[in-house]
Coordinates of C-alpha atoms in Angstrom, one line a residue:
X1 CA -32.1 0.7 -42.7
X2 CA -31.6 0.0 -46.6
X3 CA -28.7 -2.0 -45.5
X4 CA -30.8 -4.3 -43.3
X5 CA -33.2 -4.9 -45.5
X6 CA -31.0 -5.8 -48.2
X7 CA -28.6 -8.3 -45.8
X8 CA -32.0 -9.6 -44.7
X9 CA -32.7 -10.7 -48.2
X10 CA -29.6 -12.1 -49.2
X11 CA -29.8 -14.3 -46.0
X12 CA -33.2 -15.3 -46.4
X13 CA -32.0 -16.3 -49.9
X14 CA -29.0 -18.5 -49.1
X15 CA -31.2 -20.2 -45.9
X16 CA -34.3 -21.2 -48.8
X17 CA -31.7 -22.6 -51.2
X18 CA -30.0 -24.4 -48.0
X19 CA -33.2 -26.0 -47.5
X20 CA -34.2 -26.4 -50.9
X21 CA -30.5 -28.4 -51.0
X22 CA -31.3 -30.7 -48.3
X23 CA -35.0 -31.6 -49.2
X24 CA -33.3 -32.6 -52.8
X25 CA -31.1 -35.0 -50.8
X26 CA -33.8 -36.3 -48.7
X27 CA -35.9 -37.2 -51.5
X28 CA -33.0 -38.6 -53.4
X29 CA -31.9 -41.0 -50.4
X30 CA -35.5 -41.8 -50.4
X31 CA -35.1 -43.6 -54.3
X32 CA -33.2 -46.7 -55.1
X33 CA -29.6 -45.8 -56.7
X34 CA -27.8 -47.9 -58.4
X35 CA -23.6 -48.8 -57.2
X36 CA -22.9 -46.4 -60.3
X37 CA -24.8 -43.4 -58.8
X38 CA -24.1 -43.7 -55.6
X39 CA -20.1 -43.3 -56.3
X40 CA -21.0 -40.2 -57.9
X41 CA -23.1 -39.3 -55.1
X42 CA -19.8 -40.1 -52.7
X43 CA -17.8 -37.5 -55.1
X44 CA -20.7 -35.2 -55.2
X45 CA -20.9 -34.6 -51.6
X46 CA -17.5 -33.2 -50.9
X47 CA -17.5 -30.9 -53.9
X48 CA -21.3 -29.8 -53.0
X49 CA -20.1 -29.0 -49.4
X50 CA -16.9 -26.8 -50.8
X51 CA -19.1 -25.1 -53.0
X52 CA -21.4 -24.1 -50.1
X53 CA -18.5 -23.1 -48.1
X54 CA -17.6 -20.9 -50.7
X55 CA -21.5 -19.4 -51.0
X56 CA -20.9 -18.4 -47.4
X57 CA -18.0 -16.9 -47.9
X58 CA -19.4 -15.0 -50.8
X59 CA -22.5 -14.1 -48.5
X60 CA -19.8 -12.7 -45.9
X61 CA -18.1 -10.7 -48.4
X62 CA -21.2 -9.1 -49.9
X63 CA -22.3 -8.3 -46.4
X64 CA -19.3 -6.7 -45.7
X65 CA -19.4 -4.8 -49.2
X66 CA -23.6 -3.6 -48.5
X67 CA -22.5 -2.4 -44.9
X68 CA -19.6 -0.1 -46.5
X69 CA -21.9 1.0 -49.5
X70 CA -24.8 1.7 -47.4
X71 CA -23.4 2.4 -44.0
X72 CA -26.1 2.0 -40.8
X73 CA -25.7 5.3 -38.8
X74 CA -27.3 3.6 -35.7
X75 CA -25.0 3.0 -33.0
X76 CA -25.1 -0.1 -31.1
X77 CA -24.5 -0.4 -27.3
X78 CA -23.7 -4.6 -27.4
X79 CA -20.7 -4.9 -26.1
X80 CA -18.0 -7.1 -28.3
X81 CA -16.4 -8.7 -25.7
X82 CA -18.1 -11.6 -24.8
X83 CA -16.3 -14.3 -27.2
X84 CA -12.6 -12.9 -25.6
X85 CA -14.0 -14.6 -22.5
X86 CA -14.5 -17.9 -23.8
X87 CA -11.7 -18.2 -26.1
X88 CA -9.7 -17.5 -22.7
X89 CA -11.3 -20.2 -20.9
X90 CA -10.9 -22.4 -24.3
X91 CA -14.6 -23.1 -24.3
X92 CA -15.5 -22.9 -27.8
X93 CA -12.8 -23.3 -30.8
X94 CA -11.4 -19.9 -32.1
X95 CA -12.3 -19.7 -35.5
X96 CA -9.5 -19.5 -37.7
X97 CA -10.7 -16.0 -38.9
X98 CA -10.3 -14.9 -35.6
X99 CA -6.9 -14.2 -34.2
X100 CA -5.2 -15.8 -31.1
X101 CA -6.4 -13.8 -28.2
X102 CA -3.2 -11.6 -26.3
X103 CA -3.4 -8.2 -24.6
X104 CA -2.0 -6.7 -28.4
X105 CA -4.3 -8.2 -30.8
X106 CA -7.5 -8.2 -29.3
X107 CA -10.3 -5.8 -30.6
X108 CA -12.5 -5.0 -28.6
X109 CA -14.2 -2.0 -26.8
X110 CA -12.6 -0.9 -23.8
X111 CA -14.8 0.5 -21.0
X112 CA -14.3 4.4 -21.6
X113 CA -14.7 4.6 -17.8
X114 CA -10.9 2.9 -16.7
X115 CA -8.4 5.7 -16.8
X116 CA -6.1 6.2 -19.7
X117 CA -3.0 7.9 -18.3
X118 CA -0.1 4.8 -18.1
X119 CA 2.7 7.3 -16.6
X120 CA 2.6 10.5 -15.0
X121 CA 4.5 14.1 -15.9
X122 CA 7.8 13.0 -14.1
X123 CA 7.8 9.6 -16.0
X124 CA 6.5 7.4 -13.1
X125 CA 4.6 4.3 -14.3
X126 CA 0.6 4.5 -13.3
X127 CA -0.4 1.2 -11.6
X128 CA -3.5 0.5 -11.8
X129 CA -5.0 -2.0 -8.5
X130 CA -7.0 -4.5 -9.6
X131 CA -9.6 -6.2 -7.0
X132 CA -11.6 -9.4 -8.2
X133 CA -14.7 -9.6 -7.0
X134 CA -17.7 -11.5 -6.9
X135 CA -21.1 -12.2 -4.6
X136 CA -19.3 -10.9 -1.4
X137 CA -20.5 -7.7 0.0
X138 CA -17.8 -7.7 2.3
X139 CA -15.3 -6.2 -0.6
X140 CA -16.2 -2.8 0.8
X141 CA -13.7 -3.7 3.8
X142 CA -11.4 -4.4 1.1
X143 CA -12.0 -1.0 -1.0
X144 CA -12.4 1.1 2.3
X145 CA -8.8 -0.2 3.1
X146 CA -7.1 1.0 -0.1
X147 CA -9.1 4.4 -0.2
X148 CA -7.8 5.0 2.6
X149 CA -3.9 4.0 2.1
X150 CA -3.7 5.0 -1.2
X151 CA -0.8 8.2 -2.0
X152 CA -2.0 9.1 -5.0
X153 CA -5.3 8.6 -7.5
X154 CA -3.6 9.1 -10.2
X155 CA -1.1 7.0 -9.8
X156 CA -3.1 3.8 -7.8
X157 CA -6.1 3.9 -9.7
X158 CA -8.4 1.8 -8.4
X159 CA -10.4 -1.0 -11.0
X160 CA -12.7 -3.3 -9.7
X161 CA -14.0 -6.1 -12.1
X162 CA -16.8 -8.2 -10.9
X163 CA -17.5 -11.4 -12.2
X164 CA -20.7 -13.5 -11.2
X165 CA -23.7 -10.5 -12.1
X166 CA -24.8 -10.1 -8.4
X167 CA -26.4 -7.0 -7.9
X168 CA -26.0 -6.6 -3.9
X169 CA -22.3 -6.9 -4.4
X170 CA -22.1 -4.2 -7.2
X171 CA -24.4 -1.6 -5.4
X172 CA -21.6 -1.7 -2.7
X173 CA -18.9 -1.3 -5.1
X174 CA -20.9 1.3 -6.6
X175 CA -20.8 3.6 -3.4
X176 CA -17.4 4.7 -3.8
X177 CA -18.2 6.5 -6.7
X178 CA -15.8 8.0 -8.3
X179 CA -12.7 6.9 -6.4
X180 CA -12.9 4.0 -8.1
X181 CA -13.9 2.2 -11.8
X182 CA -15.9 -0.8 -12.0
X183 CA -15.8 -3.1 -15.2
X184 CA -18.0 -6.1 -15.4
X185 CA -16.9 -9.4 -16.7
X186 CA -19.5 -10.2 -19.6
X187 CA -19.5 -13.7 -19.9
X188 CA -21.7 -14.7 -17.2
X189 CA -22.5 -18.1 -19.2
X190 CA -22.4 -21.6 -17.0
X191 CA -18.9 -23.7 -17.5
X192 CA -19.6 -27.5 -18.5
X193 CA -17.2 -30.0 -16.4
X194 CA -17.1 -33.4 -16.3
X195 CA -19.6 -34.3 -13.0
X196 CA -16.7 -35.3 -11.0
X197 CA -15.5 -32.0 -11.5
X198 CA -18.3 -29.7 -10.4
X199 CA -17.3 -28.9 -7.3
X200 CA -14.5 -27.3 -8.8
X201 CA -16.4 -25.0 -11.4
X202 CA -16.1 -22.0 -9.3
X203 CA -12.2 -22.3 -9.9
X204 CA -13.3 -22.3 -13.8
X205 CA -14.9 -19.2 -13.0
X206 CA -12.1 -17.3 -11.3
X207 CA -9.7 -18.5 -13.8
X208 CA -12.1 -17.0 -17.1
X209 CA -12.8 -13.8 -15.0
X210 CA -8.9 -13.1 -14.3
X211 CA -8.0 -14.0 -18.2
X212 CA -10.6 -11.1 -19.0
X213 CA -9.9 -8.5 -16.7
X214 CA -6.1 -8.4 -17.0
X215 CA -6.3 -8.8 -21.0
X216 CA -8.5 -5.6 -20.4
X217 CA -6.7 -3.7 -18.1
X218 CA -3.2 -4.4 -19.8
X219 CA -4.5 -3.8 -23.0
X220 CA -5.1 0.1 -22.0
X221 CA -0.8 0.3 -22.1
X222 CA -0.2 0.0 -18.5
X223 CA 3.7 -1.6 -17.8
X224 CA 2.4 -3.1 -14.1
X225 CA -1.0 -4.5 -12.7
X226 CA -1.6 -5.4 -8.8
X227 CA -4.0 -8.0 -8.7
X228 CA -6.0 -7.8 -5.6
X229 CA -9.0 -10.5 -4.3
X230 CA -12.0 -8.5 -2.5
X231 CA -11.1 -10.7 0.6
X232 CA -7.7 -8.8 1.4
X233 CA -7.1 -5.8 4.1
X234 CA -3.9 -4.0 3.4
X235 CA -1.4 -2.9 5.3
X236 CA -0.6 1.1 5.8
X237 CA 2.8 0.8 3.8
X238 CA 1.0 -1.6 0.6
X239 CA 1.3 1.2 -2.1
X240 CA 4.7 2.0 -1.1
X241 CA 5.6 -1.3 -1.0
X242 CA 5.0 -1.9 -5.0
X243 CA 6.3 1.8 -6.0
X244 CA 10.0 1.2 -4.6
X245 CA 9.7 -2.7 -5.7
X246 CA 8.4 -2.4 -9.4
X247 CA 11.7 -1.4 -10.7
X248 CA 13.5 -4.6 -9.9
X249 CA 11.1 -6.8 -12.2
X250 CA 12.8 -4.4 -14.4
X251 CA 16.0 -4.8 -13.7
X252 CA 16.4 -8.3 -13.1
X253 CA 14.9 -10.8 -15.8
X254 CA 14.7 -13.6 -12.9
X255 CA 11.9 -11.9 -11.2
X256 CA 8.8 -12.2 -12.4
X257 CA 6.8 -11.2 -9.4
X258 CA 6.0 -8.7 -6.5
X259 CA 3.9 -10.5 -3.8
X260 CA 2.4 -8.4 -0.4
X261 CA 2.0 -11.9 1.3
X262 CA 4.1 -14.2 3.6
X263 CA 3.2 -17.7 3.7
X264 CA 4.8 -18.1 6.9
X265 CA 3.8 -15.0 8.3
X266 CA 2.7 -16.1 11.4
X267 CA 2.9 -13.9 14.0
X268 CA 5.1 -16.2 16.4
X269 CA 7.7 -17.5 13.5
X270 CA 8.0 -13.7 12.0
X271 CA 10.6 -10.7 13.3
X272 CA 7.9 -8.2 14.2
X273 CA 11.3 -5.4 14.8
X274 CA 12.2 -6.2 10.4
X275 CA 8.8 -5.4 8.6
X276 CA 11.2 -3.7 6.0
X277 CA 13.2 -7.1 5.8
X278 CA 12.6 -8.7 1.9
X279 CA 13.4 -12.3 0.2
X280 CA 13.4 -13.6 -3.0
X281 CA 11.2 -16.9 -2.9
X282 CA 11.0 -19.7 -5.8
X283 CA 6.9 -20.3 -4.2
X284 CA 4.5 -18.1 -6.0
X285 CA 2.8 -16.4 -3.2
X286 CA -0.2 -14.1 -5.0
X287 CA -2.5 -12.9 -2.1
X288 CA -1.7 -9.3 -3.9
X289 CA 0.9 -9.1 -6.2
X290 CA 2.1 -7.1 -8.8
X291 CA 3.3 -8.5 -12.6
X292 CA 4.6 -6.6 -15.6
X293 CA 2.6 -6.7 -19.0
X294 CA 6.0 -8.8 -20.7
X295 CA 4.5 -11.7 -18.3
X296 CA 1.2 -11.5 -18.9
X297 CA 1.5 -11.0 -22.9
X298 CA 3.6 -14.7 -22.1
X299 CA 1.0 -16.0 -20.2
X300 CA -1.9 -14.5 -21.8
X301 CA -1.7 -17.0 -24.6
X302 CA -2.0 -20.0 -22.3
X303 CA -4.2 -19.2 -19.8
X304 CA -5.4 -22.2 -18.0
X305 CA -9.2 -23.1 -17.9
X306 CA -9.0 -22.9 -13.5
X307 CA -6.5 -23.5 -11.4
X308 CA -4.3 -20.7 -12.4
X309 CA -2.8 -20.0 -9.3
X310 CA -1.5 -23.7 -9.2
X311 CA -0.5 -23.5 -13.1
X312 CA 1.5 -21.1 -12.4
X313 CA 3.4 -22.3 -9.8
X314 CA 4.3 -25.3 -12.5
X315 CA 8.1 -25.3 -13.4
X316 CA 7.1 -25.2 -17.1
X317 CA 5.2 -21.1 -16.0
X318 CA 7.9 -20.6 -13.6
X319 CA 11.0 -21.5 -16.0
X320 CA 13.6 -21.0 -12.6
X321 CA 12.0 -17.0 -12.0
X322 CA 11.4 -15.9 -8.4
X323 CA 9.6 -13.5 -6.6
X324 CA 9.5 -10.9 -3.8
X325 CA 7.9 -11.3 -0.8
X326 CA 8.0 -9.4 2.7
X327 CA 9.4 -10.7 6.3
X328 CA 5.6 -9.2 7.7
X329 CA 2.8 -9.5 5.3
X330 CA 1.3 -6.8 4.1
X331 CA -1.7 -8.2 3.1
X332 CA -4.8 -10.5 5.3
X333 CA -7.2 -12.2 4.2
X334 CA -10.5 -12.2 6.0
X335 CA -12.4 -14.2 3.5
X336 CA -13.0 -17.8 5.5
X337 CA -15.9 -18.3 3.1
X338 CA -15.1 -19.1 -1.2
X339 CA -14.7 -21.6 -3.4
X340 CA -12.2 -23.0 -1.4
X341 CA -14.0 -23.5 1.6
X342 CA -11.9 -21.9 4.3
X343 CA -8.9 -24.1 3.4
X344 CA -6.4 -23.3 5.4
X345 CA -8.2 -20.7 7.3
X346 CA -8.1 -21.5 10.9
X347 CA -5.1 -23.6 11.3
X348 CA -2.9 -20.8 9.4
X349 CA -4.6 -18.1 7.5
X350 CA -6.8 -15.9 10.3
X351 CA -2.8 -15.9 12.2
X352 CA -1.0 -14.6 9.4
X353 CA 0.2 -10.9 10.9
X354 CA -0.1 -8.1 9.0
X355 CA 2.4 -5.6 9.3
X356 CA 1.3 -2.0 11.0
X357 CA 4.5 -0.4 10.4
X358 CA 5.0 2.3 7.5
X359 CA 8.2 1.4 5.8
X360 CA 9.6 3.9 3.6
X361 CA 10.9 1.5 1.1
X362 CA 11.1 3.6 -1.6
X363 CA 14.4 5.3 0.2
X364 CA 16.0 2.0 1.0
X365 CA 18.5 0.3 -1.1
X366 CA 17.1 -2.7 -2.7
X367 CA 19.6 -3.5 -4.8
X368 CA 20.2 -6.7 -2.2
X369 CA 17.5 -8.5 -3.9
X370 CA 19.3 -9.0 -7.2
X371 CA 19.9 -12.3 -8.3
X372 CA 23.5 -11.8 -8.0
X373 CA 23.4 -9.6 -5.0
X374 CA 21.3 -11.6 -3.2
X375 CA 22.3 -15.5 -4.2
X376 CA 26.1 -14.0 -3.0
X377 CA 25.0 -12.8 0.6
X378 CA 21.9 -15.0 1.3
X379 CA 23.1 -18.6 0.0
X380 CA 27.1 -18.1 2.1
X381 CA 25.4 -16.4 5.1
X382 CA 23.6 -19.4 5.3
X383 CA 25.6 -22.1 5.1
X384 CA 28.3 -21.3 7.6
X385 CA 25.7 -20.8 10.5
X386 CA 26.0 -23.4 13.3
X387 CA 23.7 -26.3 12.9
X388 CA 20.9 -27.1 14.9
X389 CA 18.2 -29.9 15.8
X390 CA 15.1 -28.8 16.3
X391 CA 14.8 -30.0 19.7
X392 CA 17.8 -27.9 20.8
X393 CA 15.8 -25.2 18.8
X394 CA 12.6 -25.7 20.6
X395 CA 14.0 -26.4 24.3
X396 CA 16.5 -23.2 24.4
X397 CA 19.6 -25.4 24.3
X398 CA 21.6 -22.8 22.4
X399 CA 24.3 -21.5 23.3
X400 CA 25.4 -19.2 21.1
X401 CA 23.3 -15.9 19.7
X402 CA 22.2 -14.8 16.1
X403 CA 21.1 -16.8 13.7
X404 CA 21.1 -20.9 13.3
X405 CA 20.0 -23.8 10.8
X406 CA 18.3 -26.7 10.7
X407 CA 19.2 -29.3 8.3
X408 CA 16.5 -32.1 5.8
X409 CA 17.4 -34.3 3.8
X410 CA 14.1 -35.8 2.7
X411 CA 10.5 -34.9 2.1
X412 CA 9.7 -36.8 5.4
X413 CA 11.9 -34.9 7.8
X414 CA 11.0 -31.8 5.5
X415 CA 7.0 -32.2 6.7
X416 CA 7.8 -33.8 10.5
X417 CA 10.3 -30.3 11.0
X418 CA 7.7 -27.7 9.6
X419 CA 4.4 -29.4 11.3
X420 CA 6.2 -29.3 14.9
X421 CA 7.0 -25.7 14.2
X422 CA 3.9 -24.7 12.7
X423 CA 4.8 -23.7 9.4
X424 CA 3.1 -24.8 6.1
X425 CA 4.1 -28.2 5.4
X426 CA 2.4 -28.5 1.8
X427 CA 3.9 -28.4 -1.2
X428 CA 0.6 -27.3 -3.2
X429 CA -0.7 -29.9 -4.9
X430 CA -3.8 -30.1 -6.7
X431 CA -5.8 -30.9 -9.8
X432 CA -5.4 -28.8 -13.7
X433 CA -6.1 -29.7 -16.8
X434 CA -3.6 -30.3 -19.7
X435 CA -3.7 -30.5 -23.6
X436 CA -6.1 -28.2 -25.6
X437 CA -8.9 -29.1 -27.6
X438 CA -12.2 -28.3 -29.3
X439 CA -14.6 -28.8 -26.5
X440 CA -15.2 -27.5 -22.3
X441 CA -14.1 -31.3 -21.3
X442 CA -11.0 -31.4 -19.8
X443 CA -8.3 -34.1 -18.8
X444 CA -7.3 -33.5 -15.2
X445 CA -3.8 -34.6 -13.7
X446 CA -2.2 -33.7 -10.3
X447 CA 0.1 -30.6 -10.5
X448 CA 3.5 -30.8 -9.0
X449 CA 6.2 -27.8 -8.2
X450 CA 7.5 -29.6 -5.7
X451 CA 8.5 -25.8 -3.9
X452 CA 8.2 -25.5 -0.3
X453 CA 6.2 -22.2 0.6
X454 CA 8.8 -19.5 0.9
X455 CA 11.4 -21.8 -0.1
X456 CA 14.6 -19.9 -2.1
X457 CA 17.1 -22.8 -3.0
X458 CA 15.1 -24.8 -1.0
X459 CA 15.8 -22.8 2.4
X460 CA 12.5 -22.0 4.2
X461 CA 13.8 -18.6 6.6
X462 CA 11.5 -18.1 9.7
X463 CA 11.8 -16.6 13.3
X464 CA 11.8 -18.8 16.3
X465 CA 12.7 -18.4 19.7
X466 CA 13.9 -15.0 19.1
X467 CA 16.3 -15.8 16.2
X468 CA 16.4 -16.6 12.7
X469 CA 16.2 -19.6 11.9
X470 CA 17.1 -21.4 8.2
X471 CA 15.3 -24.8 7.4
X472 CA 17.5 -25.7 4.7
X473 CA 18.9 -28.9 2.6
X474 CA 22.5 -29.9 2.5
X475 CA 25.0 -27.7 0.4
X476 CA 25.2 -30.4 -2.0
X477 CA 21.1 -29.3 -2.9
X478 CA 20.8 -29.9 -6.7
X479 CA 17.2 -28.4 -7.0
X480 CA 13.2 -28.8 -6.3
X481 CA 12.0 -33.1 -6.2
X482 CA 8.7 -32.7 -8.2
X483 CA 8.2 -36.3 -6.1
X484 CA 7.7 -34.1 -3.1
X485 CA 4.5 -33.1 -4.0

C-alpha cells in the first residue's frame, strides 16, 4: 500500500505542474507580445514539450523503481490481454515501447486452463482443435460431433474461444465440462468503419477474434492448430484425417495447408466409392483446416483487420503454396445464418456431402501428394485423356470409359462450363483493406486471386456421369489471370 500512496503522489504532482504549465500559457497568449517574444515563444515550445517528455519518462522510471523498492503483495486478477487484441486488428498505434505483436514476443497471461502438453510420450505432436464461436447456441451440435469422434483427449484437445460476450452461448459450451477448455476473447470493444462499411463489421470481428485466439493457442508451443467454426459437423474419420496428413506440411515446403472441406463436394459431381481419394489445390478452402505455427508466426505479423479468409487467398499470402483437400468432405456446414447471410447456402452449401466412411489414412501412402510426386502423375495423367465437350459429357455420347477432359480457354467459357454443371463458378472476390496506419479507417479495394475453387494448375477435377472428369486449360497454361476475378 506504501507504494500506492507514494505513486499516487508523484502523479498528482506531475498532473498540478501540467496544469500549472498550461494556465501560464493561457494567461501569456492572453497579453500582447511583441515579434521579439513571440520567436522565442516559437523556440520555447518545442524545447518545453521535450522537456515534459522527458518528466514522463522520469515519472515512468521512478514508478518502476518505487514498485521494485516497495513491492505490492496484492495480486491482481485483470487480465493483460486486452491491447494484443487491438494491436491485431491495428486499431490503435503500438507504442514504440511495445513490441510488434507475434506468437514469440507477446507477454501476456495464458489462461492456466488450456493444456500444456505439445507432444505425447512416443513423440506424436498434440493438436489442439480450435472452434470459433460466437452468439449461436447451435455450437453444441458442433462440440457433440467432435466429442464424440475424437481418438484421443490428449492428443485432440478441444479449445473453444468465444468471441462476442453472450452468455446463452457460453452456458452451452460450458456443459461439456471438462472435455473441453473455453478461453474468452477480451476485447469485446465496438470496431469503427467508415458507414459504408458497417455491414461488414462483423467480418472485423471474426478477423480480431481469430488474430487472438491462435496468437494464444500457438503461443502455448503447439507445432499444428485445426481451426474449426461452431457451424461445422464432422465427419467419423476428421481426426484421422489431420493425424496421417500433418506430416506432409512438414515435408513439403509448398504446402501450407490441411483443409476437411471440398468446394465441389456435391454429392452428384463427387466419387462417393474414393472418400480416401486426396488433391493438392492452389484455392484455400478453410471450413476446418489445420496450419503449422511457421505459418502463423508469418502471418501473425500481418493480420488483416477482416476479411482474412479472402487475404489469404491473395497471391502475395499464398506466394505459389497449396493445400490438401479431400475427394468427400469431411466437414458441413449447417450454419445458414452469420455474417454472411446464408451466402451460398442453398444453391451449394446445404448439398455439399459429407463423407460417412472411416478411412484409415494414417496406413495409406501419402507420399503421392508431394509436389514432385504429385505434379509428375497428376499434371501427365491429365493431359493425354481424350477431350470432351460438355454436351457429349452431359448427353452420354462417350464412347470410351475412364476418365475424360474438358478444355477453357477463357474466363467466359470457364463460368458458362461450371454453371451448366453445377459447380462454383466464382473466383472469390470481395472487398479488404490495404496500407497500415494510425487510425480504425480503412481503404477498401477488391481482392483478386483469380483461383478457381479446387483448381491445381488451373484444372478443376469433379465426378460426372459416372467418371472423372478434368475441367482444365490448354497445356500451354502459363498460370492464374488475376483479371478473372
Amino acid at each position: 500500500m506504501r507504494s500506492r500512496k507514494v505513486q499516487v503522489m508523484v502523479i498528482s504532482f506531475f498532473i498540478m505542474w501540467t496544469f500549472i504549465t498550461y494556465y501560464v500559457l493561457l494567461r501569456t497568449s492572453n497579453t500582447q507580445l511583441s515579434r521579439k517574444q513571440q520567436q522565442q515563444m516559437k523556440r520555447l515550445v518545442p524545447e518545453a514539450l521535450a522537456e515534459q517528455s522527458k518528466g514522463l519518462k522520469l515519472t515512468r522510471n521512478l514508478i518502476e523503481f518505487l514498485k521494485f523498492k516497495y513491492p505490492n503483495d496484492q495480486q491482481t486478477t485483470t487480465p493483460r490481454i486486452s491491447i494484443v487484441a487491438a494491436e491485431i486488428s491495428n486499431e490503435i498505434p503500438a507504442p514504440e515501447s511495445v513490441a510488434k505483436v507475434t506468437p514469440e514476443t507477446m507477454q501476456k497471461s495464458t489462461p492456466a486452463q488450456i493444456p500444456t502438453l505439445t507432444h505425447l510420450a512416443n513423440g506424436e505432436p498434440v493438436i489442439p482443435i480450435l472452434v470459433f464461436a460466437c452468439n449461436r447456441v447451435s455450437v453444441v451440435k458442433c462440440l457433440d460431433n467432435l466429442v464424440q469422434y475424437r481418438p484421443s483427449v490428449e492428443q485432440f484437445p478441444i479449445i473453444v474461444s468465444q468471441d462476442c460476450g453472450d452468455v446463452q452461448t457460453k452456458e452451452a459450451i460450458q456443459t461439456f465440462g471438462k472435455q473441453l477448455t473455453l478461453i474468452e476473447q477480451p476485447d469485446l470493444s465496438d470496431i469503427v468503419v467508415l458507414p459504408k462499411e458497417k455491414k461488414f463489421k462483423g467480418y472485423y470481428k471474426i478477423s480480431r477474434h481469430y488474430g487472438w485466439a491462435l496468437n494464444t493457442t500457438f503461443q502455448i508451443g503447439f507445432e499444428f492448430v485445426v481451426i474449426v467454426e461452431d457451424d461445422l459437423n464432422v465427419a467419423p474419420d476428421f481426426f484421422e484425417y489431420f493425424l496421417a496428413t500433418h506430416k506432409l506440411l512438414k515435408q513439403d515446403p509448398s504446402l501450407w495447408c490441411v483443409s476437411a472441406w471440398n468446394d465441389n463436394g456435391k454429392a452428384n459431381v463427387v466419387d462417393t466409392a474414393r472418400p480416401d481419394l486426396l488433391y493438392r489445390t492452389d484455392f484455400f478452402p478453410g471450413l476446418g483446416w489445420m496450419l503449422t505455427k511457421e505459418l502463423w508466426r508469418e502471418l501473425s505479423v500481418k493480420w488483416p483487420k477482416s476479411f482474412w479468409d479472402d487475404w489469404i487467398r491473395h497471391p502475395e499470402q499464398r506466394k505459389d503454396r497449396v493445400c490438401i483437400r479431400p475427394e468427400i468432405s469431411r466437414t458441413r456446414t449447417f450454419g445458414k445464418i452469420g455474417v454472411s447471410n446464408g451466402l451460398f447456402f442453398d444453391k451449394y452449401l446445404k448439398h455439399i456431402k459429407l463423407s460417412e466412411d472411416f478411412v484409415q489414412f494414417s496406413k495409406i501412402d501419402l507420399s503421392y501428394l508431394l509436389k514432385d510426386n504429385y505434379d509428375t502423375a497428376f499434371l501427365k495423367q491429365v493431359y493425354v485423356l481424350p477431350l470432351v465437350t460438355f454436351d457429349e459429357l452431359r448427353r452420354n455420347l462417350i464412347a470410351l470409359e475412364g476418365p475424360v477432359r474438358i478444355q477453357y480457354n477463357n474466363r467466359d467459357q470457364y463460368k458458362r462450363i461450371t454453371r451448366m454443371l453445377g459447380l462454383m463458378d466464382d473466383f472469390k472476390v470481395r472487398f479488404t483493406e490495404i496500407g497500415a496506419n494510425t487510425t480504425s479507417l480503412t481503404l477498401l479495394i477488391y481482392l483478386q486471386s483469380g483461383v478457381p475453387r479446387t483448381a491445381y494448375h488451373g484444372i478443376v477435377s469433379f465426378y460426372y456421369n459416372k467418371r472423372r472428369v478434368h475441367l482444365a486449360p490448354n497445356a500451354n497454361w502459363r498460370g492464374y489471370d488475376l483479371s478473372w476475378s
